[in-house]
Coordinates of C-alpha atoms in Angstrom, one line a residue:
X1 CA -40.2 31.0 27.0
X2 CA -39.9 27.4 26.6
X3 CA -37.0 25.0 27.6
X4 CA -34.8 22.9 25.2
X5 CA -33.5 19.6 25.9
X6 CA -29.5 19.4 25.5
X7 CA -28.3 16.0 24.6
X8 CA -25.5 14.3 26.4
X9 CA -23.2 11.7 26.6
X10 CA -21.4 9.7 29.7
X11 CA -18.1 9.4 30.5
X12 CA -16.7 6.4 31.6
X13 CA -16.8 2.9 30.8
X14 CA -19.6 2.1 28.4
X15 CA -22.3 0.0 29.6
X16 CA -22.0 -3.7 29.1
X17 CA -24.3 -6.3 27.7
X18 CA -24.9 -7.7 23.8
X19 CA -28.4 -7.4 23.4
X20 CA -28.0 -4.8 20.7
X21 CA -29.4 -1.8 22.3
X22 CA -27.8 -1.3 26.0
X23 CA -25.3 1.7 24.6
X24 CA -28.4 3.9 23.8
X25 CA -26.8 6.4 26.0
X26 CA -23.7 6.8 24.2
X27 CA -26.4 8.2 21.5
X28 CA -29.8 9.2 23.3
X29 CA -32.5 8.9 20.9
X30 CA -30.3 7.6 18.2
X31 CA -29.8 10.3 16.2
X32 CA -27.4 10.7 13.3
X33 CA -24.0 12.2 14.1
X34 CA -22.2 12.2 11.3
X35 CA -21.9 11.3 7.7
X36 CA -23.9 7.9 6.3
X37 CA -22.0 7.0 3.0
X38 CA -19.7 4.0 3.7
X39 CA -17.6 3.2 0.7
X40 CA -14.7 0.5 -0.2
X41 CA -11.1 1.2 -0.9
X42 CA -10.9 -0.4 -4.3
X43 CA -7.3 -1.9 -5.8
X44 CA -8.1 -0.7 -9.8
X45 CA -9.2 2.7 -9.3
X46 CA -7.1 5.9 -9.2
X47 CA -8.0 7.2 -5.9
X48 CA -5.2 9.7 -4.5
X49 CA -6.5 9.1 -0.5
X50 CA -3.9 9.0 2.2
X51 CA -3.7 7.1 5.7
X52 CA -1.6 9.1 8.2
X53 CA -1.0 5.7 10.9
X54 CA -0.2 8.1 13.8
X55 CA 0.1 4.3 15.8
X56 CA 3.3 3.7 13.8
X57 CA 4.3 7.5 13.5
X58 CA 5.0 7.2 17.2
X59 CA 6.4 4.0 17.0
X60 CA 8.4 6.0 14.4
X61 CA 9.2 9.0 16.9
X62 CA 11.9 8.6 19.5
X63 CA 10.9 10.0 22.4
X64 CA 14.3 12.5 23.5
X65 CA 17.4 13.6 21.4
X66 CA 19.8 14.7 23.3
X67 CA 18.1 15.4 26.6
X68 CA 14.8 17.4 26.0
X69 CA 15.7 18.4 22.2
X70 CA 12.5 18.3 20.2
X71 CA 14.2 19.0 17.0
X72 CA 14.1 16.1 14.6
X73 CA 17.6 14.6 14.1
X74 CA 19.8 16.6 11.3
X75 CA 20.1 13.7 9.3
X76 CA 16.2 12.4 9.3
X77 CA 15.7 10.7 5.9
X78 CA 12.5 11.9 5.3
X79 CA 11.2 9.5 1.9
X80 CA 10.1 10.6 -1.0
X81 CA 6.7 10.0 -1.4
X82 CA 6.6 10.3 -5.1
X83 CA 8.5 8.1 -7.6
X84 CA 7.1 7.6 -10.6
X85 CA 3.9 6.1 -9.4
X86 CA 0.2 6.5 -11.6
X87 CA -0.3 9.8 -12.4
X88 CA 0.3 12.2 -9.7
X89 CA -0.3 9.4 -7.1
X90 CA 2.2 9.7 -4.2
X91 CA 4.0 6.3 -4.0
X92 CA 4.4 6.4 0.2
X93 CA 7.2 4.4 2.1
X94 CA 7.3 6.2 5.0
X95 CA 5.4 3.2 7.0
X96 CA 2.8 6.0 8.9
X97 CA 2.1 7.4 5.4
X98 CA -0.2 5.3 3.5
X99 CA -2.1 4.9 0.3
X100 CA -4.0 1.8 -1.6
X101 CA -0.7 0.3 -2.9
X102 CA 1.5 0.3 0.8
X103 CA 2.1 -2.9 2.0
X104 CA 0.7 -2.6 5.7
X105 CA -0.6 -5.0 8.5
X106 CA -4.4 -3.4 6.5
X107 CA -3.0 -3.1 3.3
X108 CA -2.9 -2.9 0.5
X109 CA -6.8 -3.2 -0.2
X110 CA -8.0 -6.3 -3.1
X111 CA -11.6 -5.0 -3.0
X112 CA -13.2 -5.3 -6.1
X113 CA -16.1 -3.0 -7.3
X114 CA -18.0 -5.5 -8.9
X115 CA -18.4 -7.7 -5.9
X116 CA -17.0 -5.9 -2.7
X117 CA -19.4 -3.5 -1.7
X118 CA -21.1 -1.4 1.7
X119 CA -24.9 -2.4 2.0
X120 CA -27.4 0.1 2.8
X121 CA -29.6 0.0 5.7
X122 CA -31.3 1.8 8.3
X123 CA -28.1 3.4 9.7
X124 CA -25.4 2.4 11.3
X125 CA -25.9 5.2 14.0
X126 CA -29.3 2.8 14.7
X127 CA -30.5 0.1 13.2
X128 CA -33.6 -1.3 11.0
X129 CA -37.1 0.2 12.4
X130 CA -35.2 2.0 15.2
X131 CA -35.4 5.8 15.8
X132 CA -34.3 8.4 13.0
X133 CA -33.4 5.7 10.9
X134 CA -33.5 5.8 7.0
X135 CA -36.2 4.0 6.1
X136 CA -34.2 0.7 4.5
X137 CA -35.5 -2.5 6.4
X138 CA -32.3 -4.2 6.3
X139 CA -28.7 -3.1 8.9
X140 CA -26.3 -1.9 6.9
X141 CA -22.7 -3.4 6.7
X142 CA -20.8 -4.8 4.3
X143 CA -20.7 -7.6 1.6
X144 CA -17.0 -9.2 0.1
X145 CA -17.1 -12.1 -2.7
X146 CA -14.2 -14.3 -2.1
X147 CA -13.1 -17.8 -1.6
X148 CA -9.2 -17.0 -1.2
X149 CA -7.2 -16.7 2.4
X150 CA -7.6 -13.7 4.8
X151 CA -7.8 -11.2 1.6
X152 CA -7.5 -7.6 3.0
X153 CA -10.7 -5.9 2.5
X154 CA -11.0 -1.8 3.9
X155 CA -14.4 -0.2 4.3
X156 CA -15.2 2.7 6.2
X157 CA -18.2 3.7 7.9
X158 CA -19.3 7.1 8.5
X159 CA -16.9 8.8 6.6
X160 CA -17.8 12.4 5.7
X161 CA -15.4 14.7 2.9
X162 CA -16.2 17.3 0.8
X163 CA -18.1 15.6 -1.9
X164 CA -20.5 13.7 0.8
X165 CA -22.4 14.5 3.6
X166 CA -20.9 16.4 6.5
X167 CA -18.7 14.7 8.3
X168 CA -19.0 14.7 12.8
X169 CA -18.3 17.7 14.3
X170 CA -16.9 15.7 17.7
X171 CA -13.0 16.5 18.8
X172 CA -13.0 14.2 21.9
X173 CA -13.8 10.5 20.7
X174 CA -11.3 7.7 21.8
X175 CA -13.5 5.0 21.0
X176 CA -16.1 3.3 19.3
X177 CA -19.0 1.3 20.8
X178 CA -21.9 -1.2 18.4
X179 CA -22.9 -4.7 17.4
X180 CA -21.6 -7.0 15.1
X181 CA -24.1 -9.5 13.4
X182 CA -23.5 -12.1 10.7
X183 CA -25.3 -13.3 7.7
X184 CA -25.6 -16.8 6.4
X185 CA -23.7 -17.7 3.8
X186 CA -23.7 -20.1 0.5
X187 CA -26.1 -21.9 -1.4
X188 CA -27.4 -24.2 1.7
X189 CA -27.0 -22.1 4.3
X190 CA -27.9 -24.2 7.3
X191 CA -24.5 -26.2 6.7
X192 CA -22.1 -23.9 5.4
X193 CA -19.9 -22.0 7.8
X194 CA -20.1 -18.2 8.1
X195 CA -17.1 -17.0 7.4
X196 CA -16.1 -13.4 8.0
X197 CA -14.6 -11.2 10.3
X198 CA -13.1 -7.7 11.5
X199 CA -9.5 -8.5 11.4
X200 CA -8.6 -4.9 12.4
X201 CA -10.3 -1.6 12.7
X202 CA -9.2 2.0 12.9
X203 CA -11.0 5.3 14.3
X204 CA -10.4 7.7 11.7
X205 CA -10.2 11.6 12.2
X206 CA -10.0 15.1 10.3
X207 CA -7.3 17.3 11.0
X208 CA -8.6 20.9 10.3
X209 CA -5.6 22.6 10.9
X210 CA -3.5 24.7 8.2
X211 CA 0.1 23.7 8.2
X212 CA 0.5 27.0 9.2
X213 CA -1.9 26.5 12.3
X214 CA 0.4 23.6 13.4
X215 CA 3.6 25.7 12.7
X216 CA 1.8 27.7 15.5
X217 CA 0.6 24.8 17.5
X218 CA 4.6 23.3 17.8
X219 CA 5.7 26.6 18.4
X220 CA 3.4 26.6 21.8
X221 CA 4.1 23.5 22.5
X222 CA 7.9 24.1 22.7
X223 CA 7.4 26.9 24.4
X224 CA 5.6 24.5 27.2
X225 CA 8.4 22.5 27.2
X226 CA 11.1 24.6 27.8
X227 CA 9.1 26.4 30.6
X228 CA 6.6 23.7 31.7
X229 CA 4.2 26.7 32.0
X230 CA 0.5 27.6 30.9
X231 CA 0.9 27.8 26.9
X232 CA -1.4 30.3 26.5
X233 CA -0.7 33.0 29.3
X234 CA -0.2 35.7 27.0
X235 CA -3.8 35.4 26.0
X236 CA -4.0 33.8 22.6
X237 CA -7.9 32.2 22.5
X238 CA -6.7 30.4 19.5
X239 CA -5.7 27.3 21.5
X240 CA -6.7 27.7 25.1
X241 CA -7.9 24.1 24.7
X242 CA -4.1 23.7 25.1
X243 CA -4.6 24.8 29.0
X244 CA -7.0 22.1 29.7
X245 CA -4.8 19.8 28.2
X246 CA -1.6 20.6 29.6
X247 CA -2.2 21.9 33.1
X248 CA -5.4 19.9 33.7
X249 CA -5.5 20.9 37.5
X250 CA -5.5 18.5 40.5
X251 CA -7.9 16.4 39.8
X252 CA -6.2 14.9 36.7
X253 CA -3.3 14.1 35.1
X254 CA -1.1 16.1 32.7
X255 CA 0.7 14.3 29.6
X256 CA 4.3 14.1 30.6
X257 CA 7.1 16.2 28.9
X258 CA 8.4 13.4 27.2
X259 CA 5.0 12.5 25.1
X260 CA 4.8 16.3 24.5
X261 CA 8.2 16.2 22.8
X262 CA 7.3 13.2 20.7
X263 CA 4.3 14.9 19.8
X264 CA 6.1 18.0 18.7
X265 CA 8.0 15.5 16.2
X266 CA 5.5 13.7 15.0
X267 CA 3.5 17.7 13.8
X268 CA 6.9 18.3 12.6
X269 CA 7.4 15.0 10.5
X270 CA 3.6 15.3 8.9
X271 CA 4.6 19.4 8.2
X272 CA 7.3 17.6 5.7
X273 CA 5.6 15.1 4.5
X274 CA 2.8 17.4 3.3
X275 CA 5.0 19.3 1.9
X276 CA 7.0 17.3 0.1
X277 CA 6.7 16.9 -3.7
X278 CA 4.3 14.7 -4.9
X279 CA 1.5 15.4 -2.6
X280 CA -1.9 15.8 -3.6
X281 CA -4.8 17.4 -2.3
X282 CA -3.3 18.6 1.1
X283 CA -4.4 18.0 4.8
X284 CA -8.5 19.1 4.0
X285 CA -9.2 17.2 1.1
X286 CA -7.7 13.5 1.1
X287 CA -5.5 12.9 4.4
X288 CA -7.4 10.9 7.3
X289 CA -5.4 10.1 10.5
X290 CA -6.4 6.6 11.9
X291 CA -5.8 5.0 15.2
X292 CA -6.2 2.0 15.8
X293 CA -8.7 0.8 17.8
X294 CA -7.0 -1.4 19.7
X295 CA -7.9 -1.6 23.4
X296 CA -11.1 -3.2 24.8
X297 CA -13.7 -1.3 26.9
X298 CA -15.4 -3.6 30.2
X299 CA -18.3 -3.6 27.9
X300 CA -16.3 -5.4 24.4
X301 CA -17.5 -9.1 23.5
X302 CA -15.6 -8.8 20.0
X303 CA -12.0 -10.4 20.0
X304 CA -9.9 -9.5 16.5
X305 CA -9.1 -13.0 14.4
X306 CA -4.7 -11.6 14.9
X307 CA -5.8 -11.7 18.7
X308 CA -6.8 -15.1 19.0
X309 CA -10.9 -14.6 17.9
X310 CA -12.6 -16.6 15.3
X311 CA -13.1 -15.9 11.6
X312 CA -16.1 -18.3 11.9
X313 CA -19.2 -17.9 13.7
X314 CA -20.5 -21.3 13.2
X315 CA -22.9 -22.7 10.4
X316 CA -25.9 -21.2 9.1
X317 CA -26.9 -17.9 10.7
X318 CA -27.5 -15.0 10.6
X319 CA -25.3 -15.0 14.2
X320 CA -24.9 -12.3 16.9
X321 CA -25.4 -9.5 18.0
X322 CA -22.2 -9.5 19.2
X323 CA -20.5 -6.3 21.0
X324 CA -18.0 -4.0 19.9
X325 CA -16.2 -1.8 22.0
X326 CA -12.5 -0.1 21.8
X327 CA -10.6 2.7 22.5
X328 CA -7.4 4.2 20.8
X329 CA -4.5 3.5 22.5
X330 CA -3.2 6.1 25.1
X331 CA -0.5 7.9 23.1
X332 CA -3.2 8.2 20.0
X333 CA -5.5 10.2 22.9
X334 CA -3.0 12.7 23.6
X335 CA -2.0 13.5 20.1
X336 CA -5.9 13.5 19.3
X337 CA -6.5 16.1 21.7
X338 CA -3.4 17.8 21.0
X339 CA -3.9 18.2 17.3
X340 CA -8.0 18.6 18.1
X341 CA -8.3 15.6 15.5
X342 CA -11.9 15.3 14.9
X343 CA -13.5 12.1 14.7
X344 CA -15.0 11.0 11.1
X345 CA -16.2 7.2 10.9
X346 CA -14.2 4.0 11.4
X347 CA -12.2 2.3 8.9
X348 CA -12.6 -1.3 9.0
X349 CA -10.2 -4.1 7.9
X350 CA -12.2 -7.0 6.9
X351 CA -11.7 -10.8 5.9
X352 CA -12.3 -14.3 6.0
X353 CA -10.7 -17.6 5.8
X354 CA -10.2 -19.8 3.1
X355 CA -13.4 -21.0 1.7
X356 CA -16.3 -21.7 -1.1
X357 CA -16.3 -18.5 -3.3
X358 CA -19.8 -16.6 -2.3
X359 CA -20.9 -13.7 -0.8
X360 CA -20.1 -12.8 2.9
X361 CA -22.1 -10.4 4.9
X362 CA -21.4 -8.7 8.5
X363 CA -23.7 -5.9 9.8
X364 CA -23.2 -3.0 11.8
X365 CA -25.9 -1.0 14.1
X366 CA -26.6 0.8 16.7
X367 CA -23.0 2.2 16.7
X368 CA -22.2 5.6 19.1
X369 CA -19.0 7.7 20.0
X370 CA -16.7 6.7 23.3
X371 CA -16.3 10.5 24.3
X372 CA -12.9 11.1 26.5
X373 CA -13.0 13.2 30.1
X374 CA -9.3 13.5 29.5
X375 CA -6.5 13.3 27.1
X376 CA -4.4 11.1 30.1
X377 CA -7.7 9.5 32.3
X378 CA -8.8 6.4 32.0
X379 CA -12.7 5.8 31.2
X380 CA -12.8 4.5 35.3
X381 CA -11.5 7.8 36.4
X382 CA -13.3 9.0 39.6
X383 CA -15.0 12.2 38.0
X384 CA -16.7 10.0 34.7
X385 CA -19.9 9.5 36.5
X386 CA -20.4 13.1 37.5
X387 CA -19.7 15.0 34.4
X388 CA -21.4 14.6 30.9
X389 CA -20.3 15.3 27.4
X390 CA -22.4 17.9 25.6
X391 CA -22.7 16.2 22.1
X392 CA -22.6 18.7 18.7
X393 CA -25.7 19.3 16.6
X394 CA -25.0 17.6 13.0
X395 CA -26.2 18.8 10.5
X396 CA -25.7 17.2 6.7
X397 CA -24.8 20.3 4.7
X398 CA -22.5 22.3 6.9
X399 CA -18.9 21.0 7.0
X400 CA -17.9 21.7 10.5
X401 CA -14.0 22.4 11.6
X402 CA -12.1 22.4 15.1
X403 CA -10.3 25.3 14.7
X404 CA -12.7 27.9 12.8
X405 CA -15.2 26.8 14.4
X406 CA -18.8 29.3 13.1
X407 CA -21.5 27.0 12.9
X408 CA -20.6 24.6 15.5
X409 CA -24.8 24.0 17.0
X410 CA -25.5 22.8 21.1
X411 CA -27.5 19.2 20.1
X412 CA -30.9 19.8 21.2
X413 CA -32.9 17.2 19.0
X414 CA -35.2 15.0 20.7

């Protein structure tokens, strides 16, 4: 009987360099890991999708009521999501509950459909004439047609749902690693600037839980709480993950009582909000939690435009590669692994400056999961260069989920 190869990832910081190929490992033989579509989020179409911001939610979330309470306040205004809005679109103003008209440091979107549009390519997961790719001889990315200031354009990449391809079956991504590269733009390229940038980006994720599930999921976790003991001593499989979260053992750290407590809220807050009149579609079909990728691994090149980077690249082109890498922030982990979010493409908040109206082009490859050894470790943490992630077979036409997990496949390709 033959052997199988098992494909794996590394923990740990990925490695650095912006030559376009040095985080191969994060993706051994570059295989495709989750859906390929890439769409826009267009200003003049009824589309009833929702953004739950779980950055801001916390922000949102006070972290004790008096002393060790993890009941929401009595008097929490929850908003009304719907108030007369098109059709039976939910008109958010919560500020962590969002949709194409919020107002929002990425929102709301002015991409047009005529002009604002994802390119095909290759594969973002590789790039042009690189392994498993699709067979187009171009990267893919994305194209906006604009001459005004710092317009807000959203794109996501590898986003699967129920009408596409599959989305990832991964439930341990912090972090995203690729390359950037730029096309030139305008009539004479050779002297016109190239104007375009990531001004934000987001990992996005699928929560496969039922509300019921996370009525159950709360209910554990209060229980934790009040006894700071192993959730799941009286033998319920159903989230023994919760174990390896909460009492990790020695050799790393537990989330502290106090994040537990705001997580508890924050379940509790996104319970009511999908319950509340108005809603449409529900937690499986149209809700995507983001978090923002906002913290830079050893191996990141890329600085955002808000954070002091450029929205030019220079004249002519076409400039780079230039190297993306960054995490979610430390709170987002915890309620990722918590709520075993599953990871399901980034959502990217692109612009430019003030310019010449044409066509602007930035290209993405090569692009592979940051895989966490912890909910609470940082990627240097001591144990990262002895243990491996097993990565998840993908396949296009099974849907996978976190929870009922059937058809969840060992990755063996290659």
């Amino acid at each position: 009987m033959g052997t199988k190869n098992i494909r794996t990832a590394p923990f740990g910081q990925p490695p650095k360099g912006h030559n376009g190929k040095e985080n191969e490992v994060l993706n051994p033989g570059r295989f495709q890991y989750g859906a390929a579509s890439s769409m826009g989020y267009y200003d003049t179409v009824f589309d009833p999708w929702t953004l739950i911001w779980i950055d801001e939610l916390f922000r949102q979330t006070p972290e004790l009521v008096n002393n060790n309470n993890f009941n929401l306040p009595d008097d929490y205004d929850y908003p009304a999501p719907f108030a007369g809005s098109q059709g039976d679109e939910p008109d958010y103003n919560t500020g962590w509950a969002l949709n194409r008209k919020n107002t929002w440091q990425s929102g709301p979107p002015v991409n047009s459909t005529v002009a604002d549009n994802s390119v095909p390519g290759g594969g973002y997961w590789t790039k042009k004439g690189g392994p498993n790719n699709t067979g187009v001889d171009k990267e893919p990315g994305y194209q906006i047609y604009t001459s005004t200031d710092l317009p807000i354009q959203l794109f996501n990449m590898g986003h699967g749902n129920i009408a596409s391809e599959a989305g990832s079956a991964e439930t341990n991504v912090i972090g995203w690693d690729g390359y950037f590269t730029y096309d030139g733009q305008g009539f004479i390229e050779a002297t016109t600037q190239c104007n375009i940038a990531v001004e934000r980006a987001y990992a996005m994720y699928t929560m496969d839980m039922s509300l019921d599930v996370i009525r159950e999921l709360i209910a554990k976790l209060e229980d934790w709480v009040e006894s700071n003991t192993d959730p799941d001593e009286g033998g319920d499989s159903r989230f023994a993950y919760l174990t390896r979260i909460l009492k990790p053992g020695p050799e790393v750290r537990a989330p502290s009582i106090k994040v537990i407590i705001r997580v508890i809220k924050m379940l509790k807050k996104i319970i009511e909000q999908a319950t509340s009149d108005g809603v449409v579609g529900g937690l499986l079909v149209n809700w995507d939690f983001i978090c923002e990728l906002s913290h830079p691994t050893d191996a990141n090149e890329y600085i955002y435009p808000f954070n002091g980077g450029p929205y030019s690249r220079g004249k002519g082109g076409p400039h780079g590669p230039e190297r993306f890498s960054y995490l979610i922030s430390p709170e987002c982990q915890v309620f990722m692994a918590v709520s075993q979010l599953r990871a399901n493409g980034v959502l990217w908040h692109i612009t430019s400056e003030a310019g010449g109206l044409r066509y602007r082009i930035i290209r993405t490859f090569n692009f592979a999961h940051i895989h966490a050894l912890t909910a609470t470790d940082r990627l240097d943490h001591r144990l990262s260069g002895k243990l491996r992630q097993v990565l998840s077979f993908w396949d296009k036409n099974v849907h996978p989920d976190s929870i009922n997990d059937k058809t969840r496949r060992i990755d063996n390709r290659g």
